[in-house]
PDB file of C-alpha atoms and ligand atoms in Angstrom:
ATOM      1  CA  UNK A  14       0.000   0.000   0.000  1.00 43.00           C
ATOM      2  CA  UNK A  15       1.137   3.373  -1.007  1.00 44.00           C
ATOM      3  CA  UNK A  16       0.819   5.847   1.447  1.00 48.00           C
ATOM      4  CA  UNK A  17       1.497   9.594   2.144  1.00 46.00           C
ATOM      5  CA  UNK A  18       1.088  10.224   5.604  1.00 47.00           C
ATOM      6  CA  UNK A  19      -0.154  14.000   6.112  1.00 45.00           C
ATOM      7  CA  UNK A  20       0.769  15.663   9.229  1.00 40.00           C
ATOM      8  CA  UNK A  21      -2.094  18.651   9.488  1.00 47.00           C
ATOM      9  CA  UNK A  22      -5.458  19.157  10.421  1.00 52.00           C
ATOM     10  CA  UNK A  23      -8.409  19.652   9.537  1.00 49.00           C
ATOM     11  CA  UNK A  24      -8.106  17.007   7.327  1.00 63.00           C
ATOM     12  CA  UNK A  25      -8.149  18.635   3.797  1.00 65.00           C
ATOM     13  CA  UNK A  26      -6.598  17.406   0.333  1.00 64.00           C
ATOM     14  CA  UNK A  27      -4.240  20.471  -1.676  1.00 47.00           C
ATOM     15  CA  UNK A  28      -6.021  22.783   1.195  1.00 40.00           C
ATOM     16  CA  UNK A  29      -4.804  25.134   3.884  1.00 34.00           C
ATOM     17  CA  UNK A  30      -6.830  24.652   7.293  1.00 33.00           C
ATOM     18  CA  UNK A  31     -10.351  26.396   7.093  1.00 35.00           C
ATOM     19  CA  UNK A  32     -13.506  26.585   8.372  1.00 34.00           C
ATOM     20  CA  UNK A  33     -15.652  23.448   9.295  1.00 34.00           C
ATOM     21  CA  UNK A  34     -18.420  23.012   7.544  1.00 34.00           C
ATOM     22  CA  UNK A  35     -21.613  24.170   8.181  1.00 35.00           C
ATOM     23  CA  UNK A  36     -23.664  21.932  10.631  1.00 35.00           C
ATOM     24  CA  UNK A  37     -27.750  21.485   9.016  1.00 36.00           C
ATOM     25  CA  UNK A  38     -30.890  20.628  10.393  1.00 37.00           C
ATOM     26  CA  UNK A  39     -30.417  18.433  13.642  1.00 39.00           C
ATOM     27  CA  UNK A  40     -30.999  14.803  14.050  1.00 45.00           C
ATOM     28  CA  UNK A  41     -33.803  12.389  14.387  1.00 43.00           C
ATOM     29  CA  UNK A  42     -32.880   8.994  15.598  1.00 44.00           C
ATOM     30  CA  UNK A  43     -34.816   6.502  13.970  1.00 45.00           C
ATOM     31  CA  UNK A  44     -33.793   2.500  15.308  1.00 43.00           C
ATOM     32  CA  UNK A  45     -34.320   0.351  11.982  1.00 42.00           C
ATOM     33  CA  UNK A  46     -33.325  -2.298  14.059  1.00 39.00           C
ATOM     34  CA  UNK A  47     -36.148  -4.582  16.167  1.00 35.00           C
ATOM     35  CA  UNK A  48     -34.128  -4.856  19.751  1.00 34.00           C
ATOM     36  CA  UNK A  49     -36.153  -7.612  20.581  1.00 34.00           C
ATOM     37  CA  UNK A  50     -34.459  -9.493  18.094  1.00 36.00           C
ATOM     38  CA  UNK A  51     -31.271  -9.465  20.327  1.00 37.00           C
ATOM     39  CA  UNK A  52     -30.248 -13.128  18.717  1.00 41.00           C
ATOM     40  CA  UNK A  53     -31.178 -13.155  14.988  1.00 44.00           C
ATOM     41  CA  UNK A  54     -28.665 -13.408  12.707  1.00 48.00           C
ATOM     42  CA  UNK A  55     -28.735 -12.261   8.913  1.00 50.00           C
ATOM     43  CA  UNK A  56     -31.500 -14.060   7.114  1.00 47.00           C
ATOM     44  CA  UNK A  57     -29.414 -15.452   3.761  1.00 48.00           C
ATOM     45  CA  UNK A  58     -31.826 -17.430   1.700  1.00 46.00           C
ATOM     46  CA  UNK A  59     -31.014 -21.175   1.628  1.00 42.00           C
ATOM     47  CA  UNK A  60     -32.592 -22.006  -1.791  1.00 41.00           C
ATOM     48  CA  UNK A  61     -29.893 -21.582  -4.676  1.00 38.00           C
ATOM     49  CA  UNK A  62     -31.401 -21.659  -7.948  1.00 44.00           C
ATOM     50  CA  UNK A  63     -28.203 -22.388 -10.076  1.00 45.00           C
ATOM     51  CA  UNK A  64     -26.384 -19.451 -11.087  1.00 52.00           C
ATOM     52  CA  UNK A  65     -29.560 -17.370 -10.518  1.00 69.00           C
ATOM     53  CA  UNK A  66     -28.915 -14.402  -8.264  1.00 65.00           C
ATOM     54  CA  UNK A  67     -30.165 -15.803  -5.161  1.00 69.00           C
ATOM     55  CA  UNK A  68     -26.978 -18.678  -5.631  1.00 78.00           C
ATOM     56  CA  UNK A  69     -24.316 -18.834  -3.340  1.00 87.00           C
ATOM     57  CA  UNK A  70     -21.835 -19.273  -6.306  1.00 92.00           C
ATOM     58  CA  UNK A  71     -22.929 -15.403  -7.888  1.00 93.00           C
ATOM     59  CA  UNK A  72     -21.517 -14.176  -4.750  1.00 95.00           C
ATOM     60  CA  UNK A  73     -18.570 -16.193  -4.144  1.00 96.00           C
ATOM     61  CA  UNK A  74     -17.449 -15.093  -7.804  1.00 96.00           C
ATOM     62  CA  UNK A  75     -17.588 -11.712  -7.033  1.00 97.00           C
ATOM     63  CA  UNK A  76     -15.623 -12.451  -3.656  1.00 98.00           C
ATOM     64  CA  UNK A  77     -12.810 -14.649  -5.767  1.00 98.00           C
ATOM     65  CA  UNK A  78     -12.513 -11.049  -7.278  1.00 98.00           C
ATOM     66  CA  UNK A  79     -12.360  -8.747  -4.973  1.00 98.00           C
ATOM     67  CA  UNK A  80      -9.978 -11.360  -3.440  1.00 98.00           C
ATOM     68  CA  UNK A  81      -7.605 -10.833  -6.802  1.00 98.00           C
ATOM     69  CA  UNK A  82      -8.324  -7.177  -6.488  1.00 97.00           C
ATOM     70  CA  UNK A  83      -6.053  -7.560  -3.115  1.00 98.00           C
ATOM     71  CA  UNK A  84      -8.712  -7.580  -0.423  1.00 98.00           C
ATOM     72  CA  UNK A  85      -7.191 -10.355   1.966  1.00 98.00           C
ATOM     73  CA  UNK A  86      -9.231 -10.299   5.400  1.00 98.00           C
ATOM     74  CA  UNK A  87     -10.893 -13.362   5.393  1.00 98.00           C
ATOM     75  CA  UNK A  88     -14.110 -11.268   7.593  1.00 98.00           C
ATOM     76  CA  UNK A  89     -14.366  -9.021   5.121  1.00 98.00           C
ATOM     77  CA  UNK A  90     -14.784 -11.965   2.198  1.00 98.00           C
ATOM     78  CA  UNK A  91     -17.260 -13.465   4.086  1.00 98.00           C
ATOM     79  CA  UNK A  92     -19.771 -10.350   5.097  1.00 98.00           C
ATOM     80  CA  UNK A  93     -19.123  -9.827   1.252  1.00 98.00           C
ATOM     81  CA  UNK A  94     -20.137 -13.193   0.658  1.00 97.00           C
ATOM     82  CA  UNK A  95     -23.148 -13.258   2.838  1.00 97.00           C
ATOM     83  CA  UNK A  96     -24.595  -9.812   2.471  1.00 97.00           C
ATOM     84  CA  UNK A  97     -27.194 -10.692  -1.264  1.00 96.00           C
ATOM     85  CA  UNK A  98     -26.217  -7.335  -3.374  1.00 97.00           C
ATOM     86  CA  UNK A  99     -29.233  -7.698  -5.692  1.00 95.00           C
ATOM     87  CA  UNK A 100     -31.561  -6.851  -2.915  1.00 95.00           C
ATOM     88  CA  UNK A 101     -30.293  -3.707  -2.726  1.00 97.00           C
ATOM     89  CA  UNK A 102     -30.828  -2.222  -6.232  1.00 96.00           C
ATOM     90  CA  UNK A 103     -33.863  -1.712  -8.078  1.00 95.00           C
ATOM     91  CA  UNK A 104     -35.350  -4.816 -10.080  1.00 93.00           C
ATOM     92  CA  UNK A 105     -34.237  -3.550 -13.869  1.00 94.00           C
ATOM     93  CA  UNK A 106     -30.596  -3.779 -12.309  1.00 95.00           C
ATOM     94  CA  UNK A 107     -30.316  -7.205 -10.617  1.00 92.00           C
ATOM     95  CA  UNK A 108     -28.741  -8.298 -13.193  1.00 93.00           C
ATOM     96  CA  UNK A 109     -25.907  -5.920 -12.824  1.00 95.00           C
ATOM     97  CA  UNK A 110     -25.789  -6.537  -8.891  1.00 95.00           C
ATOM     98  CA  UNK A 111     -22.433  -8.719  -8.550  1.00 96.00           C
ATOM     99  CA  UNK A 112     -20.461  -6.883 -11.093  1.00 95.00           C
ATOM    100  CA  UNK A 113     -17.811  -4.565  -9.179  1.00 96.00           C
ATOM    101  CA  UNK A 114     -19.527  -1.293 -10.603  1.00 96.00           C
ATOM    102  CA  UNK A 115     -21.857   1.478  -8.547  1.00 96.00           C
ATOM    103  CA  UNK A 116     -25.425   1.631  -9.815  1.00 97.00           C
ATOM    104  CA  UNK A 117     -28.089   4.257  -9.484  1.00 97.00           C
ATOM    105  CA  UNK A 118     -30.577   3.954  -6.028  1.00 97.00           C
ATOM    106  CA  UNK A 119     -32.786   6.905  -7.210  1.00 97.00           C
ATOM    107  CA  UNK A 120     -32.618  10.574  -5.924  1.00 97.00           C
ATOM    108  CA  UNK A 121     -29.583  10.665  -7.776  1.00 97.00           C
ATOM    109  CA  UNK A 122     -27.601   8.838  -5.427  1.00 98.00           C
ATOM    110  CA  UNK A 123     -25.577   5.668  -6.000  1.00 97.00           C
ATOM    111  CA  UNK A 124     -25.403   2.017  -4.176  1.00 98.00           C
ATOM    112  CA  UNK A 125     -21.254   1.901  -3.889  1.00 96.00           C
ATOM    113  CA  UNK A 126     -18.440  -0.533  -5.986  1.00 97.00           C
ATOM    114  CA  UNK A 127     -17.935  -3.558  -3.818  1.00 98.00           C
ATOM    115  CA  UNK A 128     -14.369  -3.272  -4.336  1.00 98.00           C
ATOM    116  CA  UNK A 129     -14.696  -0.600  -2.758  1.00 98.00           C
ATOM    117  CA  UNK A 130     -17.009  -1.379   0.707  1.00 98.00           C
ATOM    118  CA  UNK A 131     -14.750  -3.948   1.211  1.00 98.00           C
ATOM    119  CA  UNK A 132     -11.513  -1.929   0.446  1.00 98.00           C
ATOM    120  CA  UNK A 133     -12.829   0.563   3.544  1.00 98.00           C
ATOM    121  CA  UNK A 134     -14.104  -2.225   5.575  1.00 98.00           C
ATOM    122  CA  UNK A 135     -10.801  -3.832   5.197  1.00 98.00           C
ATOM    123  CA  UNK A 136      -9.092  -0.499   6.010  1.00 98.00           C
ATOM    124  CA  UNK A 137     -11.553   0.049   9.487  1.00 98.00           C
ATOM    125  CA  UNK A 138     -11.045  -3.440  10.441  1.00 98.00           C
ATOM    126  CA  UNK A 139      -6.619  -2.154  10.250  1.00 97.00           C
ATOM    127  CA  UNK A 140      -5.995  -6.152  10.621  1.00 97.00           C
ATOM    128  CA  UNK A 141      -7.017  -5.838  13.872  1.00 97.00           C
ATOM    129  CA  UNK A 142      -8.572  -9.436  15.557  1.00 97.00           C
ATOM    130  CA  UNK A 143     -12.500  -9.147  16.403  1.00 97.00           C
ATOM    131  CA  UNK A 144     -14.972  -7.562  15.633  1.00 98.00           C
ATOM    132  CA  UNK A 145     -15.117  -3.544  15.521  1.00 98.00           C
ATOM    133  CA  UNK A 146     -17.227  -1.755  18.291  1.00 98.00           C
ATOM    134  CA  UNK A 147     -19.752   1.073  17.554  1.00 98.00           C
ATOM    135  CA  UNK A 148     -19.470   2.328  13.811  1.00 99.00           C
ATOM    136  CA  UNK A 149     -20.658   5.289  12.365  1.00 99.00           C
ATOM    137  CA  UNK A 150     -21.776   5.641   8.422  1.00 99.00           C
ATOM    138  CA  UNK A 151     -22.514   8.452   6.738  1.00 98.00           C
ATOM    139  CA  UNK A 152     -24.539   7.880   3.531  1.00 98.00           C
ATOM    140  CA  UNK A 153     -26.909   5.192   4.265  1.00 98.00           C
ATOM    141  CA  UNK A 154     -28.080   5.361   0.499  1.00 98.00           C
ATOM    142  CA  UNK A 155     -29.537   1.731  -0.195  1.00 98.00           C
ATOM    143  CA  UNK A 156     -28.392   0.330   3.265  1.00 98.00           C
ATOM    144  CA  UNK A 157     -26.199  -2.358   1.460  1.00 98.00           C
ATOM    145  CA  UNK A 158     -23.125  -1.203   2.924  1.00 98.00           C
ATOM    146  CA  UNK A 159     -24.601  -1.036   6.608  1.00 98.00           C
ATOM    147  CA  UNK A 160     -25.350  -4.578   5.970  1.00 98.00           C
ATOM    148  CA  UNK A 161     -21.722  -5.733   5.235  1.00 98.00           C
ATOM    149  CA  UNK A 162     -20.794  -3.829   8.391  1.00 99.00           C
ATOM    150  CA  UNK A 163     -23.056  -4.836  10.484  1.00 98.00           C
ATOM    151  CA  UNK A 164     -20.955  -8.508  10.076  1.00 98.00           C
ATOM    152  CA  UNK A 165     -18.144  -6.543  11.141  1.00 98.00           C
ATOM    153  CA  UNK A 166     -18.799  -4.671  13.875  1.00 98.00           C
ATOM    154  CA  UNK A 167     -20.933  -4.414  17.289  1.00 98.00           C
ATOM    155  CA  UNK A 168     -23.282  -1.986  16.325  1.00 98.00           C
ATOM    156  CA  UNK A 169     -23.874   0.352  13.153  1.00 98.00           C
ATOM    157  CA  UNK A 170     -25.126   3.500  13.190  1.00 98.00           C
ATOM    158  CA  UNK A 171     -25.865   4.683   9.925  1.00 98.00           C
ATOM    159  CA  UNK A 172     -26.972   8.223   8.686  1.00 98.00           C
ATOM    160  CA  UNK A 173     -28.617   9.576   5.543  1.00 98.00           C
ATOM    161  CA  UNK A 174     -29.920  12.732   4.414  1.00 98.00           C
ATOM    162  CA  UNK A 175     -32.424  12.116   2.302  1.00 98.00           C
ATOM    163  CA  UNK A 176     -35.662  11.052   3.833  1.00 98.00           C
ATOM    164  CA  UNK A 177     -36.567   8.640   0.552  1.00 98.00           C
ATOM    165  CA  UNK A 178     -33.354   6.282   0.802  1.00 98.00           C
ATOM    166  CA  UNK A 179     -33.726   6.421   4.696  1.00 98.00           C
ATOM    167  CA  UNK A 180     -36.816   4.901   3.664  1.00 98.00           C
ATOM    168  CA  UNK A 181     -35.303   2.993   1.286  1.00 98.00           C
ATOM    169  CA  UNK A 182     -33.120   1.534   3.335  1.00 98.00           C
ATOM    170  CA  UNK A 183     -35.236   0.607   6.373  1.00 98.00           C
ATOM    171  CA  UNK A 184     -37.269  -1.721   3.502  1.00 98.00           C
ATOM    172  CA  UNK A 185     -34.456  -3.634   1.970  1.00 98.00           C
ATOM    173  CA  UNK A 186     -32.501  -3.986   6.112  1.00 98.00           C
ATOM    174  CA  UNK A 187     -36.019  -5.113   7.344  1.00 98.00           C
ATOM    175  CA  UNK A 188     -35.775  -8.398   5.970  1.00 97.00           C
ATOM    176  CA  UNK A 189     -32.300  -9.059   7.114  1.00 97.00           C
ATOM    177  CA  UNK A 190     -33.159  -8.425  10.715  1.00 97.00           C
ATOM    178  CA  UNK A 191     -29.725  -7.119  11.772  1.00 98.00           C
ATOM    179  CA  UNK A 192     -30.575  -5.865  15.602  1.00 98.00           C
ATOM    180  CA  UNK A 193     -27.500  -4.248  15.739  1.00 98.00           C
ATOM    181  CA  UNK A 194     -27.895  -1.732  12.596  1.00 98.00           C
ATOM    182  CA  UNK A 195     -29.726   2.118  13.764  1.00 98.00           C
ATOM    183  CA  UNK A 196     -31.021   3.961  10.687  1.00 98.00           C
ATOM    184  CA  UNK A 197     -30.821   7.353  11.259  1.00 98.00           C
ATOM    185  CA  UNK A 198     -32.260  10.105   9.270  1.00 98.00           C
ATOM    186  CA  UNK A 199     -30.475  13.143   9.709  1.00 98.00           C
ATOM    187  CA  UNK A 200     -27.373  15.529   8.392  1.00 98.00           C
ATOM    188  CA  UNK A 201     -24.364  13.555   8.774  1.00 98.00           C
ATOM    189  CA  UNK A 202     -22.056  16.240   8.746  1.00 98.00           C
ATOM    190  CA  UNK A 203     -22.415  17.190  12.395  1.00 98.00           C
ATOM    191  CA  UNK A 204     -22.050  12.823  13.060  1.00 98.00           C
ATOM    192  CA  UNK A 205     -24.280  11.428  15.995  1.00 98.00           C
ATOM    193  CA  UNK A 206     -22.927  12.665  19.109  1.00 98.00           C
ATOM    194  CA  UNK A 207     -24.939   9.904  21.104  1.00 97.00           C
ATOM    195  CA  UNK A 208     -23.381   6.699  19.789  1.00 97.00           C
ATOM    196  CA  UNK A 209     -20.183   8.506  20.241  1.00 98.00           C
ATOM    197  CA  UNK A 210     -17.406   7.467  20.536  1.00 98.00           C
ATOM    198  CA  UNK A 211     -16.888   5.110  17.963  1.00 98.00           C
ATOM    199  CA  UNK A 212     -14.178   2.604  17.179  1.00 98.00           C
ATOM    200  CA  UNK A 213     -14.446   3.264  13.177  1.00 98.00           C
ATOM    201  CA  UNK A 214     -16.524   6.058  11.478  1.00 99.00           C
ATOM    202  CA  UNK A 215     -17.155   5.677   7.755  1.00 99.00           C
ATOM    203  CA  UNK A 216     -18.617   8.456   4.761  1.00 98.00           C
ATOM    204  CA  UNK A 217     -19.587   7.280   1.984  1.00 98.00           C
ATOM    205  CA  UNK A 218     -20.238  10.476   0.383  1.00 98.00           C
ATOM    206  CA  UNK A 219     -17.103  13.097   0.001  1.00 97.00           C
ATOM    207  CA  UNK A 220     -16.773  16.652   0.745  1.00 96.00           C
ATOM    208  CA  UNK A 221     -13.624  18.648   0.547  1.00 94.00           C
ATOM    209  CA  UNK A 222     -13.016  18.306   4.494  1.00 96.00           C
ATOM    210  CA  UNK A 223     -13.559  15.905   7.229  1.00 98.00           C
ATOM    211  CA  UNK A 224     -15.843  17.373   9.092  1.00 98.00           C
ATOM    212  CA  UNK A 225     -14.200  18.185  12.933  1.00 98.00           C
ATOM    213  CA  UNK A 226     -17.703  16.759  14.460  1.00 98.00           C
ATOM    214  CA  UNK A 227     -16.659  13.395  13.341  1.00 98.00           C
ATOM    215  CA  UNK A 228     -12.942  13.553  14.035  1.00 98.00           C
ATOM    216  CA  UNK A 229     -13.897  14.580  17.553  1.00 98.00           C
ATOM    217  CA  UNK A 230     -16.491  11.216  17.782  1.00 98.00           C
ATOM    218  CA  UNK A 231     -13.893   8.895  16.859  1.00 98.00           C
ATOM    219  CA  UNK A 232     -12.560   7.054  19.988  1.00 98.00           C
ATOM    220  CA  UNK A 233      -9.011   6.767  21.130  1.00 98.00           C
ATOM    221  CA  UNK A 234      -7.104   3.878  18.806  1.00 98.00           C
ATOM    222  CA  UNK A 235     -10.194   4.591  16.255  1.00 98.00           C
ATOM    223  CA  UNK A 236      -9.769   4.706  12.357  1.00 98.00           C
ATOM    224  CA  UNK A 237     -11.924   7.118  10.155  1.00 98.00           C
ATOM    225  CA  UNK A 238     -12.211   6.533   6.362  1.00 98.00           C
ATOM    226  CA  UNK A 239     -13.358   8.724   4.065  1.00 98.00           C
ATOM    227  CA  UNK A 240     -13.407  10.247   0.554  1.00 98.00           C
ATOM    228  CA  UNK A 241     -11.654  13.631   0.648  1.00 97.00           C
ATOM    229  CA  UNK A 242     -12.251  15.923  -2.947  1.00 93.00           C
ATOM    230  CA  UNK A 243      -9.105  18.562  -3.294  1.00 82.00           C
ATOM    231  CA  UNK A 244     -11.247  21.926  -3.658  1.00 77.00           C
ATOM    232  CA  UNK A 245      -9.160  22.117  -6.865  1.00 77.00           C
ATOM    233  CA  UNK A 246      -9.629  19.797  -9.588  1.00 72.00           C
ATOM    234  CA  UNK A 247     -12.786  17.630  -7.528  1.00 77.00           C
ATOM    235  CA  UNK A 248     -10.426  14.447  -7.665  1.00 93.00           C
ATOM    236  CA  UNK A 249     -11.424  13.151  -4.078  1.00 96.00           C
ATOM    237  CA  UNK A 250      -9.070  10.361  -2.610  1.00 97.00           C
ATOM    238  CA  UNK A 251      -9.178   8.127   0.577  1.00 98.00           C
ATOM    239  CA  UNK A 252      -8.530   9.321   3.537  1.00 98.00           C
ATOM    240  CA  UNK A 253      -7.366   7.383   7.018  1.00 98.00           C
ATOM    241  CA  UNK A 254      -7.342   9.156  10.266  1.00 98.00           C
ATOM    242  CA  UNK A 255      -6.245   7.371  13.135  1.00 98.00           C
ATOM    243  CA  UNK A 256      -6.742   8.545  16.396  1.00 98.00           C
ATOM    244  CA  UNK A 257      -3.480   7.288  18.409  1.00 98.00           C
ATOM    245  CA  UNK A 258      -2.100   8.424  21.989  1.00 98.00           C
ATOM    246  CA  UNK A 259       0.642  10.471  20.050  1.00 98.00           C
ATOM    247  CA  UNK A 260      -2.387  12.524  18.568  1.00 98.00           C
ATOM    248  CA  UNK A 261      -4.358  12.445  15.008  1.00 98.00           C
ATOM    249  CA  UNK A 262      -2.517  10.158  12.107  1.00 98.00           C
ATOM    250  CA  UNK A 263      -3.693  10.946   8.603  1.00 98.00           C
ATOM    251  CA  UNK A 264      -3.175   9.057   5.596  1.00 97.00           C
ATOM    252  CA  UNK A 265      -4.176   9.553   1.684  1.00 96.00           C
ATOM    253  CA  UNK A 266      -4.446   6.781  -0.396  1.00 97.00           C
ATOM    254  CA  UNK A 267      -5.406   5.970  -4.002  1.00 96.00           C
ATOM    255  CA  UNK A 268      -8.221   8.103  -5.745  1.00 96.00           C
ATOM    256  CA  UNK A 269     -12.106   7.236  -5.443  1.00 96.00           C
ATOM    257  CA  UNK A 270     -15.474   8.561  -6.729  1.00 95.00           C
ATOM    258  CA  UNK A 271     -18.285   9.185  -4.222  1.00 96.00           C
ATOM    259  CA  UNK A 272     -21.488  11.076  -4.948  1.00 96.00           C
ATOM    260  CA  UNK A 273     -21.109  14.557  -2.858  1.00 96.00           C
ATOM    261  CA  UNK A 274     -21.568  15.045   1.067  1.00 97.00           C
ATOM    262  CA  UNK A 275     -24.248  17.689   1.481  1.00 98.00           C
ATOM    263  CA  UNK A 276     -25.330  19.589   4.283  1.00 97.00           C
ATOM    264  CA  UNK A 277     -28.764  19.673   5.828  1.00 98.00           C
ATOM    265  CA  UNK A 278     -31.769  17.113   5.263  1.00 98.00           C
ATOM    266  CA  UNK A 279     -34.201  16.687   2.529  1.00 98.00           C
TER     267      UNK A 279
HETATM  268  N1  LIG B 330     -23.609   3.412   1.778  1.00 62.82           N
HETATM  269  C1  LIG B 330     -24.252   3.336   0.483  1.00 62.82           C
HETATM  270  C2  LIG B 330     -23.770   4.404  -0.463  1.00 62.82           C
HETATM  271  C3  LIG B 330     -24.762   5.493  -0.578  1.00 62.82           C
HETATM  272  S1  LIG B 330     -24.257   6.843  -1.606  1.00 62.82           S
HETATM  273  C4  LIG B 330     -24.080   1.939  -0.062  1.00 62.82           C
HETATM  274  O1  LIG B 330     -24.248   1.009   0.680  1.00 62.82           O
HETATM  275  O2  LIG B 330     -23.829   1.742  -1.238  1.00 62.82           O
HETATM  276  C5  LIG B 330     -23.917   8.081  -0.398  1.00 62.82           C
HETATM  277  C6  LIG B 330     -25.086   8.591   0.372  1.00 62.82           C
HETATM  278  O3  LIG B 330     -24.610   9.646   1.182  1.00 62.82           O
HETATM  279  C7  LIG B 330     -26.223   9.180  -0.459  1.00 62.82           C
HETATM  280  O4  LIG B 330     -27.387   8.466  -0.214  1.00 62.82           O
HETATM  281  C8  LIG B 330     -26.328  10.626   0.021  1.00 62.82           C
HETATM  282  O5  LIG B 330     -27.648  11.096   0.104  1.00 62.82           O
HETATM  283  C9  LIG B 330     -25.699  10.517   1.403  1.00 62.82           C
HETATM  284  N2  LIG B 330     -25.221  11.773   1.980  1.00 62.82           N
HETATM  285  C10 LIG B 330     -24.561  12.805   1.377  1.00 62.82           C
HETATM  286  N3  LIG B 330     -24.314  13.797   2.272  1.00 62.82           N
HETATM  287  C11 LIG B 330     -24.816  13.371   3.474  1.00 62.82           C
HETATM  288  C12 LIG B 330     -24.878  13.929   4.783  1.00 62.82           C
HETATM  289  N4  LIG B 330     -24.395  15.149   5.055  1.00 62.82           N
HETATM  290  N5  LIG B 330     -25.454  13.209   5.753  1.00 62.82           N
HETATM  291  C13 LIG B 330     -25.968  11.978   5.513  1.00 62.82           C
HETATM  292  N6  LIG B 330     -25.959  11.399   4.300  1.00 62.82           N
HETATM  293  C14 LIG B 330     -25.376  12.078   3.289  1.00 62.82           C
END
């Protein structure tokens, strides 16, 4: 892995420090989750047809890839394995669902590249044995990748803006009965100071800074990932920050594409 570590904060790309981003409208925690559920696990449907979508073996070909692609944490495989794409795009794209390309959710909005959930899942999960604790996503979109984490990590808060694919998402997650996965509908940018602090925090949306709200959520030893656009030319890029006892630890890494991070709710 290449990697330039970057000594200064905020966390910007080709930027000098500036202002935090606005904060929008405030929260409103919505539980997707049914706590009485405390048991269930995810409910993967035990009745292959062939190669047909709902077959083990569509899945496990798309994990033999992302496996090439260089993604080597056997948890990771497996949530990737487990978690059934096609549920989470529209019915005229099913088809599409285990190739390693984003698709289109609706408002505009896109359900992310598996190569690249599982790239960031592989990069919060830092090789680390267990499980992750509390998790914060920004960018619920479709729920698919709250899914894959929820396999991951103890709990999974998960944000989104946009009251239709907080909707959305609360339909395709109820099936899977994941009690440890909180929909939230709400501007990400200021985080969710309530589940705070969390082990790994997650955007899947970029903006052209971290915002400081979730910097200051992330626990002590925790690992933030997120795309970072230079205010420049719009390329965005990963970005690591690790919250260590010597102080904040960021990292760039190779270029992405993520929809925008927007402020306030709609
Ligand atoms: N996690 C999704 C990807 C969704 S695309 C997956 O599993 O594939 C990113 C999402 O981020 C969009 O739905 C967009 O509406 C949302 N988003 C952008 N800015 C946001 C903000 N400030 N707060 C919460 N969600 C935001």
């Amino acid at each position: 892995m290449t990697s330039k570590p970057r000594p200064s904060f905020p966390a910007r790309l080709d930027r000098a420090p500036g202002p935090v981003p606005a904060r929008g409208a405030a929260m409103q925690p919505m539980s997707a989750a049914k706590p009485a559920l405390a048991t269930a696990k995810p409910v993967v449907r035990q009745q292959p047809h062939g190669l047909g979508l709902d077959s083990h073996a569509v899945r496990q070909a798309m994990v033999n890839k992302l496996a090439g692609q260089g993604i080597s944490d056997v948890r990771v495989l497996s949530a990737m394995g487990t978690i059934e794409r096609h549920r989470f795009v529209d019915s005229a794209l099913v088809n599409q669902a285990y190739e390693d390309t984003s698709l289109p959710i609706g408002l505009g909005q896109t359900i992310s590249k598996p190569g690249v959930v599982s790239r960031m899942a592989e990069l919060l999960l830092n090789g680390r044995p267990g499980k992750l604790g509390r998790v914060l996503e920004i960018g619920t979109g479709c729920g698919y990748q709250a899914a894959v984490l929820s396999l991951l990590a103890s709990e999974v808060y998960s944000i989104e803006r946009l009251r239709g694919l907080h909707d959305k998402a609360r339909e395709n997650l109820r099936p899977l009965r994941l009690p440890n996965v909180h929909l939230l509908f709400g501007d990400g940018m200021a985080g969710f100071a309530k589940g705070a602090p969390y082990a790994a925090i997650i955007a899947a949306a970029g903006g052209e800074a971290v915002p400081q709200a979730w910097i200051d959520q992330l626990a002590m030893d925790g690992r933030l990932v997120a795309p970072v656009a230079s205010s420049t030319g719009g390329q965005q890029a990963l970005m690591v920050i690790d919250r260590t006892p010597q102080g904040l630890r960021q990292t760039v890494l190779e270029a992405v594409h993520f929809v925008p991070l927007k402020s306030g709710i709609a």
